[in-house]
CSV table of C-alpha atoms in Angstrom, one decimal:
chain,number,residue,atom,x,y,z
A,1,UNK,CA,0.0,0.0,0.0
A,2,UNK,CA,1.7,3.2,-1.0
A,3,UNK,CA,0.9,6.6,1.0
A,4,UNK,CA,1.5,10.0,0.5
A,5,UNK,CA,2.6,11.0,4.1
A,6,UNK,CA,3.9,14.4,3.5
A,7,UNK,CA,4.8,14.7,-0.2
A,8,UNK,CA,6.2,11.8,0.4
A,9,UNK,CA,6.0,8.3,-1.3
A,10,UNK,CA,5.9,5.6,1.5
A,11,UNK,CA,4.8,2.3,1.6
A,12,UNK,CA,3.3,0.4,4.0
A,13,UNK,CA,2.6,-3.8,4.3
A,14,UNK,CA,-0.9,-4.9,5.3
A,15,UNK,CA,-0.6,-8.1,6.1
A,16,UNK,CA,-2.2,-9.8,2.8
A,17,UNK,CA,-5.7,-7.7,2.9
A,18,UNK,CA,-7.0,-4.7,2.2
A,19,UNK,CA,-6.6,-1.8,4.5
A,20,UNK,CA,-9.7,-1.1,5.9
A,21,UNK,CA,-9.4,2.2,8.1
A,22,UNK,CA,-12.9,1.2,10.1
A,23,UNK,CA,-11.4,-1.5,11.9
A,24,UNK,CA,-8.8,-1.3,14.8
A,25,UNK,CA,-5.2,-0.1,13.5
A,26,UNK,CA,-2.1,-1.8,14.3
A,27,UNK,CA,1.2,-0.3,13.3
A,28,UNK,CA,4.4,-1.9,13.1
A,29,UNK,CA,7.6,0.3,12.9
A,30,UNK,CA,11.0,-2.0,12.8
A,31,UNK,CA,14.1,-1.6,13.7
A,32,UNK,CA,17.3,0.8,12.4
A,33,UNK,CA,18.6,-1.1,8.8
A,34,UNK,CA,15.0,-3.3,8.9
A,35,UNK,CA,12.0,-3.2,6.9
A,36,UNK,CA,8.1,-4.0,6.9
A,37,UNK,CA,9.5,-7.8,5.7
A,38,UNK,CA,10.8,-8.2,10.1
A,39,UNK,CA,6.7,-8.7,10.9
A,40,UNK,CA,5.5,-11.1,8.1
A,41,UNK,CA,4.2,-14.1,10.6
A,42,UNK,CA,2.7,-11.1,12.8
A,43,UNK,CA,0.8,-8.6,10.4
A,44,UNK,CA,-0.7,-11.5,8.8
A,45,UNK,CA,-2.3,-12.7,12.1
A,46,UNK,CA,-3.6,-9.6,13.2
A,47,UNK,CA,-5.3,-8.4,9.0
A,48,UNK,CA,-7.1,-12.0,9.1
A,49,UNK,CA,-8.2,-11.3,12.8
A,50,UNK,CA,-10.5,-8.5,12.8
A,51,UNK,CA,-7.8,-5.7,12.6
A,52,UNK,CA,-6.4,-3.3,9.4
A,53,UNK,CA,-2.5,-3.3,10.0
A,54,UNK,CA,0.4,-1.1,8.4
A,55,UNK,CA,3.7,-2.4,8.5
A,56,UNK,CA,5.5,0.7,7.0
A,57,UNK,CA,8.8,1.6,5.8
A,58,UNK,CA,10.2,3.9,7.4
A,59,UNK,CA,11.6,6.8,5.2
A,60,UNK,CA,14.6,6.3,3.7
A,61,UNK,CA,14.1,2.7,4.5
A,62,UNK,CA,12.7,-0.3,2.3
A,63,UNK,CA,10.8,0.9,-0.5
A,64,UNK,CA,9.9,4.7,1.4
A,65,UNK,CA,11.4,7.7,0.1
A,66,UNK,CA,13.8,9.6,1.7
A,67,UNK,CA,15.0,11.7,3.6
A,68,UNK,CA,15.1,9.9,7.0
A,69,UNK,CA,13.9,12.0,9.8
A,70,UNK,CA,17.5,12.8,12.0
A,71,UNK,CA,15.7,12.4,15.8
A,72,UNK,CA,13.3,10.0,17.5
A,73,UNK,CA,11.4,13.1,18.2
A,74,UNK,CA,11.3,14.3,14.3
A,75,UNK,CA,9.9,10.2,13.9
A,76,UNK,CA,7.7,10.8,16.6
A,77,UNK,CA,6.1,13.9,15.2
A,78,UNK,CA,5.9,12.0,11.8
A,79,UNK,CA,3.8,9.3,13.0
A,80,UNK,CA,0.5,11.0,12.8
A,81,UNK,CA,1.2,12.4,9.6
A,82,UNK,CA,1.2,8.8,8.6
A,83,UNK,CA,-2.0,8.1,10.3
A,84,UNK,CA,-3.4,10.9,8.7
A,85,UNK,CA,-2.9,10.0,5.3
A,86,UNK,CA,-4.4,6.3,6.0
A,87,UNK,CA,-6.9,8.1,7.6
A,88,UNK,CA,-6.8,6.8,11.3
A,89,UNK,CA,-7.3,8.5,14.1
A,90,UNK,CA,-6.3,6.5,16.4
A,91,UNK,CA,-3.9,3.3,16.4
A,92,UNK,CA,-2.1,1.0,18.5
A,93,UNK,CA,2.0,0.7,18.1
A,94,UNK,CA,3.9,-1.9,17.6
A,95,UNK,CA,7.7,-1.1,17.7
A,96,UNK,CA,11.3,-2.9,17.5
A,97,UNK,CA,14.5,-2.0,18.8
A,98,UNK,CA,14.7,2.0,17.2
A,99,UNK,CA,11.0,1.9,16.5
A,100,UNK,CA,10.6,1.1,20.0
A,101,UNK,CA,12.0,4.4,20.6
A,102,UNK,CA,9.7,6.1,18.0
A,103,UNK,CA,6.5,4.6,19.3
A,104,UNK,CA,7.4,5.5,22.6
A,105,UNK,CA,7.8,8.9,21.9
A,106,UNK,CA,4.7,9.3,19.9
A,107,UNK,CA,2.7,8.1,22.7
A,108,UNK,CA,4.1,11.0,25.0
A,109,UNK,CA,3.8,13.4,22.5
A,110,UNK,CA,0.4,12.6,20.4
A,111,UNK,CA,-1.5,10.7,23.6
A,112,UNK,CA,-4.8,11.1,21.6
A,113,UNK,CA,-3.4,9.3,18.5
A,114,UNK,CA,-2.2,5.9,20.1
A,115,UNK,CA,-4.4,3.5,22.1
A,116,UNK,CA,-1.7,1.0,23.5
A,117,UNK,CA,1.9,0.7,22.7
A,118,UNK,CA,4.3,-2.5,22.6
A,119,UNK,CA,8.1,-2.3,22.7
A,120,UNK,CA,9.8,-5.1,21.6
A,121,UNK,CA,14.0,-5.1,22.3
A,122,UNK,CA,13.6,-2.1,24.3
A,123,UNK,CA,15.9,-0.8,26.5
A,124,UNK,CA,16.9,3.3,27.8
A,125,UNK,CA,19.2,4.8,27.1
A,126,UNK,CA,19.9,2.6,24.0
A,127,UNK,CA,23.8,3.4,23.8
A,128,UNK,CA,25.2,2.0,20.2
A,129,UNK,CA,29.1,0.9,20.9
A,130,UNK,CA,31.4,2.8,19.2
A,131,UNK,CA,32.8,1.0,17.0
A,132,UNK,CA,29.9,-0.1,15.3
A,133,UNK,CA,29.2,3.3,15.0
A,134,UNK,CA,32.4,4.6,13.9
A,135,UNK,CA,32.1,1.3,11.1
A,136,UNK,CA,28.5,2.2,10.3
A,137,UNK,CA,29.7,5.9,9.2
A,138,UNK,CA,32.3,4.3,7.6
A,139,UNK,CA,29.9,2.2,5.4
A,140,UNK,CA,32.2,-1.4,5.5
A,141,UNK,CA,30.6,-4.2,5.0
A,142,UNK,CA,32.2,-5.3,8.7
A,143,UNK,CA,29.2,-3.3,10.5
A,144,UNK,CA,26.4,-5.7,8.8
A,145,UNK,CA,28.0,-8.9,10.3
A,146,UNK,CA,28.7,-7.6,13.8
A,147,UNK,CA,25.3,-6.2,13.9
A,148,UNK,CA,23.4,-9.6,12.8
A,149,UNK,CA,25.9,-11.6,15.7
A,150,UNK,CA,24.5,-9.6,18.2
A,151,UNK,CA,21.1,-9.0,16.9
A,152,UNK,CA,20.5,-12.7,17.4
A,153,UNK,CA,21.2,-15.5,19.7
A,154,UNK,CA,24.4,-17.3,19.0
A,155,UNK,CA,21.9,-20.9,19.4
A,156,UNK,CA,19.5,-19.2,17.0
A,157,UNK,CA,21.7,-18.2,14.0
A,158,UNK,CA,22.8,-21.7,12.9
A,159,UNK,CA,19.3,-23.7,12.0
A,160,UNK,CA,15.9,-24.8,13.5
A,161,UNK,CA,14.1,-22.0,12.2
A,162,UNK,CA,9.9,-22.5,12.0
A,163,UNK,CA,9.7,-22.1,8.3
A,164,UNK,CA,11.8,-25.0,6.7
A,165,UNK,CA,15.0,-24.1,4.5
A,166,UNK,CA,14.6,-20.3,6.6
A,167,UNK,CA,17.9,-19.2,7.1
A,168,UNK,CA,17.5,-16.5,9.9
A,169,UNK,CA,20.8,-15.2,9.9
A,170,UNK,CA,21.5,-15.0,6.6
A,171,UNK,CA,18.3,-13.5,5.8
A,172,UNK,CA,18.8,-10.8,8.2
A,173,UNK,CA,22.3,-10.2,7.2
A,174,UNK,CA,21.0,-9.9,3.2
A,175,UNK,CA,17.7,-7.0,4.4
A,176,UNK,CA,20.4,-5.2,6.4
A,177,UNK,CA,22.9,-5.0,3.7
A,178,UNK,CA,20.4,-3.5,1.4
A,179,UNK,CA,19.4,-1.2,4.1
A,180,UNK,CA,21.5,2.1,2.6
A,181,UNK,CA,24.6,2.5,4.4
A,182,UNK,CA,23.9,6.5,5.3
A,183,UNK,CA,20.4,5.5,6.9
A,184,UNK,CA,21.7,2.3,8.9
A,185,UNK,CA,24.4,4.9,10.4
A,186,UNK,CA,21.6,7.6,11.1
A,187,UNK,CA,20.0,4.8,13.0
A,188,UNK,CA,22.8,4.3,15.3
A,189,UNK,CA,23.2,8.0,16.0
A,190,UNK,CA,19.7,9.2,16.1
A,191,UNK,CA,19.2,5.9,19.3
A,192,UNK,CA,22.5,6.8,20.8
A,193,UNK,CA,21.3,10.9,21.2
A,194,UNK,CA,18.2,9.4,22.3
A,195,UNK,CA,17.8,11.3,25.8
A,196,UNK,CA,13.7,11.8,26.4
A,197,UNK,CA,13.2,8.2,27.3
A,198,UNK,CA,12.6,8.5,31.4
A,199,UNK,CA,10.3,11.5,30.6
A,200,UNK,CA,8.2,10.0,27.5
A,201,UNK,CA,7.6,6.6,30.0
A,202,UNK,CA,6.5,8.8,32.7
A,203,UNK,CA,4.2,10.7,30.2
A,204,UNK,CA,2.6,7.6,28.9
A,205,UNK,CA,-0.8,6.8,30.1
A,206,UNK,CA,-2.5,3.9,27.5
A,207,UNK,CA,-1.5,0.4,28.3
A,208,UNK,CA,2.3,-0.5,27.2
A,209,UNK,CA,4.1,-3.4,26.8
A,210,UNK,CA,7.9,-5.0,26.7
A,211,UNK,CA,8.7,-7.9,24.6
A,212,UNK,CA,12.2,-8.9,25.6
A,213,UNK,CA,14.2,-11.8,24.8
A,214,UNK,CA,16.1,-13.2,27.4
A,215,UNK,CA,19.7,-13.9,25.8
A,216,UNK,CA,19.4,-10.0,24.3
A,217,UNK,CA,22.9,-8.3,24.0
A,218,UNK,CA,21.7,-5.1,22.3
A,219,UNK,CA,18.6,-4.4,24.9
A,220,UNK,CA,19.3,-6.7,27.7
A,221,UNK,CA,16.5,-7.5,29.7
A,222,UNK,CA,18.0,-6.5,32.6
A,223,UNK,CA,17.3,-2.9,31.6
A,224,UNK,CA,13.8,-3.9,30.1
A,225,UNK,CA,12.6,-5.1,33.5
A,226,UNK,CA,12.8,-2.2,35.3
A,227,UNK,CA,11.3,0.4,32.7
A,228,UNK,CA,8.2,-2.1,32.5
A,229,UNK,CA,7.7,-1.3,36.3
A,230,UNK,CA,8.1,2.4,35.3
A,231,UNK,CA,4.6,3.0,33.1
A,232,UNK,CA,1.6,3.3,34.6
A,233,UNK,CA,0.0,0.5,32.9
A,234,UNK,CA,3.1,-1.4,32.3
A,235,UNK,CA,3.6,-5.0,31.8
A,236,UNK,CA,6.7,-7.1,30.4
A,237,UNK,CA,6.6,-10.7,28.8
A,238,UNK,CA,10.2,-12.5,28.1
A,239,UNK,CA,11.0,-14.9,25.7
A,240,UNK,CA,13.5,-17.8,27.1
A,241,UNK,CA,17.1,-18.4,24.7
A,242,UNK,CA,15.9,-15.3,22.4
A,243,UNK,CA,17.7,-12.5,21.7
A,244,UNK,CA,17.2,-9.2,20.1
A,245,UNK,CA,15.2,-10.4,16.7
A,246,UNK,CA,12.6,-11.7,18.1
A,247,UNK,CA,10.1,-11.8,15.4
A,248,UNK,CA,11.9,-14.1,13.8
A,249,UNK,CA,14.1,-16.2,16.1
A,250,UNK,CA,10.3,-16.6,18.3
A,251,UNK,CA,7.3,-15.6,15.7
A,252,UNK,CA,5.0,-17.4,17.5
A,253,UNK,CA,5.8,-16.3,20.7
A,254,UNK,CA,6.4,-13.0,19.8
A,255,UNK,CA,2.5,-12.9,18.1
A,256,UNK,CA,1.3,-14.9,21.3
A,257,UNK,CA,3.1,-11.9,23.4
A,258,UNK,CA,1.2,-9.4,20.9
A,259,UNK,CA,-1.8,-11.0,21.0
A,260,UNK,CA,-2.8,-11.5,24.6
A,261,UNK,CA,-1.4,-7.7,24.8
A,262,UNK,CA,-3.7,-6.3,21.6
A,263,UNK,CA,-6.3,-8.8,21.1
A,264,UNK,CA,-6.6,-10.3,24.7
């Protein structure tokens, strides 16, 4: 589904049927380097199940034009634009790792325009290491592979994925490596500057949710725990021997997490 958010081209998954902007609205906003492809297993659940769904590219991501907003804030003050032009008022948020961030923010800043939020490899302040940075503005190859190695458990990357002949790792290392080098780097910085977080979860009044994965190295769960305890309708499900990816190293754990949370 292609939108005009803005002048803006952007396009937007929704998950196999027609968007219907009557129903209840789930949006899905993945990860820095990701795409709408991170919430196949997920989006389709929730489009044959009584909601309309958008699984959108961020811009200067997947298939959406450019440029790419340079704050969480700038993202966060996006989002309803986005709504507007599928004409929903209202929506619930669905949000991975940097989109985390962005729903998070949205919520604190457009309360009237999001009904529940879920944040899935969450964590605050979401520091990015250096080095990965310094190799992200650098645009080597190196950065994809170190990112994927952390991104998902080491038990997780060599087979037993749900879909036969899947190749998690590999697939993940092939969407990130057509993720354009200058946006994957403004991903980095634009989490690492980051600094509203304590004040947007203290802002937040719908229902929110953390979906952590319990061998996560970029969001550790550690940190996850205790800003569950932190909203006022807060709640946080782990997923044992997963890591930051969980949509696909758990999909249906992850949807079973999103369900009870949205649909329950």
């Amino acid at each position: 589904m292609w939108l005009d958010v803005a002048g803006k081209r952007v396009f937007a998954a929704t998950g196999g049927r027609d968007f219907d902007n009557t129903k209840p609205t789930v949006v899905f906003i993945h990860g820095n380097a990701g795409d709408h492809t991170v919430w196949a297993l997920q989006t389709r659940w929730f489009a044959w199940h009584g909601y309309s769904v958008l699984a959108v590219d961020l811009p200067g991501n997947g298939r959406s034009e450019g440029p790419m907003p340079d704050s969480v804030e700038a993202f966060a003050d996006w989002m309803p634009k986005l709504l507007d032009a599928a004409g929903v008022k209202q929506a619930a948020l669905v949000g991975h790792s940097m989109g985390a961030l962005i729903a998070l923010e949205t919520a604190a800043r457009h309360p009237d325009r999001v009904s529940r939020i879920s944040l899935l490899g969450f964590a605050y302040p979401m520091k990015v290491n250096p080095d990965l940075q310094a190799l992200a503005d650098s645009g080597a190859y190196t950065v994809v592979e170190l990112m994927n190695d952390w991104m998902i458990a080491k038990r997780n990357q060599i087979g037993g994925n749900r879909v036969p002949g899947s190749y998690l790792l590999g697939g993940s290392i092939r969407l990130t490596d057509n993720a354009p080098r200058e946006s994957l780097a403004l991903g980095f910085r634009l989490c690492n500057a980051y600094a509203n977080g304590k004040q947007a979860v203290a802002a937040v009044t719908c229902p929110a949710q953390i979906i952590a994965g319990e061998r996560d190295i970029m969001t550790p769960l550690r940190a996850a725990r205790g800003w569950a305890a932190e909203f006022s309708q807060g709640r946080i499900d782990v997923l044992p021997g997963c890591g930051h990816m969980m949509m696909g190293e758990r999909p249906d754990e992850t949807l079973d997490a999103l369900r009870s949370f949205i649909a329950g």
